[in-house]
Amino acid sequence: MTSIASVTLEVADPAAAERFYAAAFGLGDRLRLRASEAPTSGFRGFTLSLVVAQPADVDALLDAAVQAGATTLKPAAKSLWGYGGVVQAPDGTIWQLASSSKKNTGPATRQVDEFVLLLGVEDVKASKQFYVEHGLAVGKSFGGKYVEFATGGPVKLALYKRRGLAKVAGVSPDGTGSHRLTIAADAGPFTDPDGFAWTTASENASV
């Protein structure tokens, strides 16, 4: 099984980003940072999702992120699938914070159960086939709308149509330039059809 060890965000100010993520989410080695001034504008084509046990945990992470400098894109609210909200970090990365539960069962914590990378792609079926050919196994698939891979390791991977993912995030799907994202896994190195770069975990150094 392909294992994703971490994701690296390319940011203008790694020191400031490190302070933000330590205060907001505390994800450790799953999230790495690297300095970059690569041109980028609008939606970068991906979101990162933190899945937690209950609504109170969503609220705790949202509050911590906003206090550390994040912008709220979607306030936390109940939906058909559970409870969640969306924030944008000062470096521009969009984070979904979610729980499949609609009721609290205990005191609030900031414990993250799953760290999920969602890639917004133009053609879900074509991207799915590309990743299968690169050794990833499909866990769940819903036609041309959504694919979840059975990846091991600290980071999960899913594909969404770019326009649909932008809608979930509460932003326009328009965007150009660098994704400012590198994925470290034992399947790399390669670049997928939508320009997302993968590298081997050993090459993925943190600043």
Short mmCIF file of C-alpha atoms in Angstrom, two decimals, residues 52-64 83 99 103-113:
data_model
loop_
_atom_site.label_atom_id
_atom_site.label_comp_id
_atom_site.label_asym_id
_atom_site.label_seq_id
_atom_site.Cartn_x
_atom_site.Cartn_y
_atom_site.Cartn_z
CA VAL A 52 -12.22 15.00 14.33
CA ALA A 53 -14.58 13.08 16.61
CA GLN A 54 -17.23 15.65 17.50
CA PRO A 55 -18.51 19.19 16.81
CA ALA A 56 -16.80 20.61 19.90
CA ASP A 57 -13.43 19.53 18.48
CA VAL A 58 -14.22 21.29 15.20
CA ASP A 59 -15.02 24.46 17.13
CA ALA A 60 -11.81 24.16 19.18
CA LEU A 61 -9.66 23.91 16.04
CA LEU A 62 -11.55 26.68 14.26
CA ASP A 63 -11.20 29.00 17.23
CA ALA A 64 -7.48 28.24 17.56
CA TYR A 83 -20.59 19.28 11.22
CA SER A 99 -16.73 15.71 12.06
CA LYS A 103 -23.52 15.56 18.74
CA ASN A 104 -20.83 16.00 21.36
CA THR A 105 -19.94 12.98 23.46
CA GLY A 106 -17.29 14.49 25.72
CA PRO A 107 -15.10 17.50 26.50
CA ALA A 108 -13.60 19.36 23.52
CA THR A 109 -10.11 18.36 22.41
CA ARG A 110 -7.90 19.25 19.46
CA GLN A 111 -7.20 15.60 18.65
CA VAL A 112 -7.10 15.02 14.87
CA ASP A 113 -8.33 11.58 13.76
#
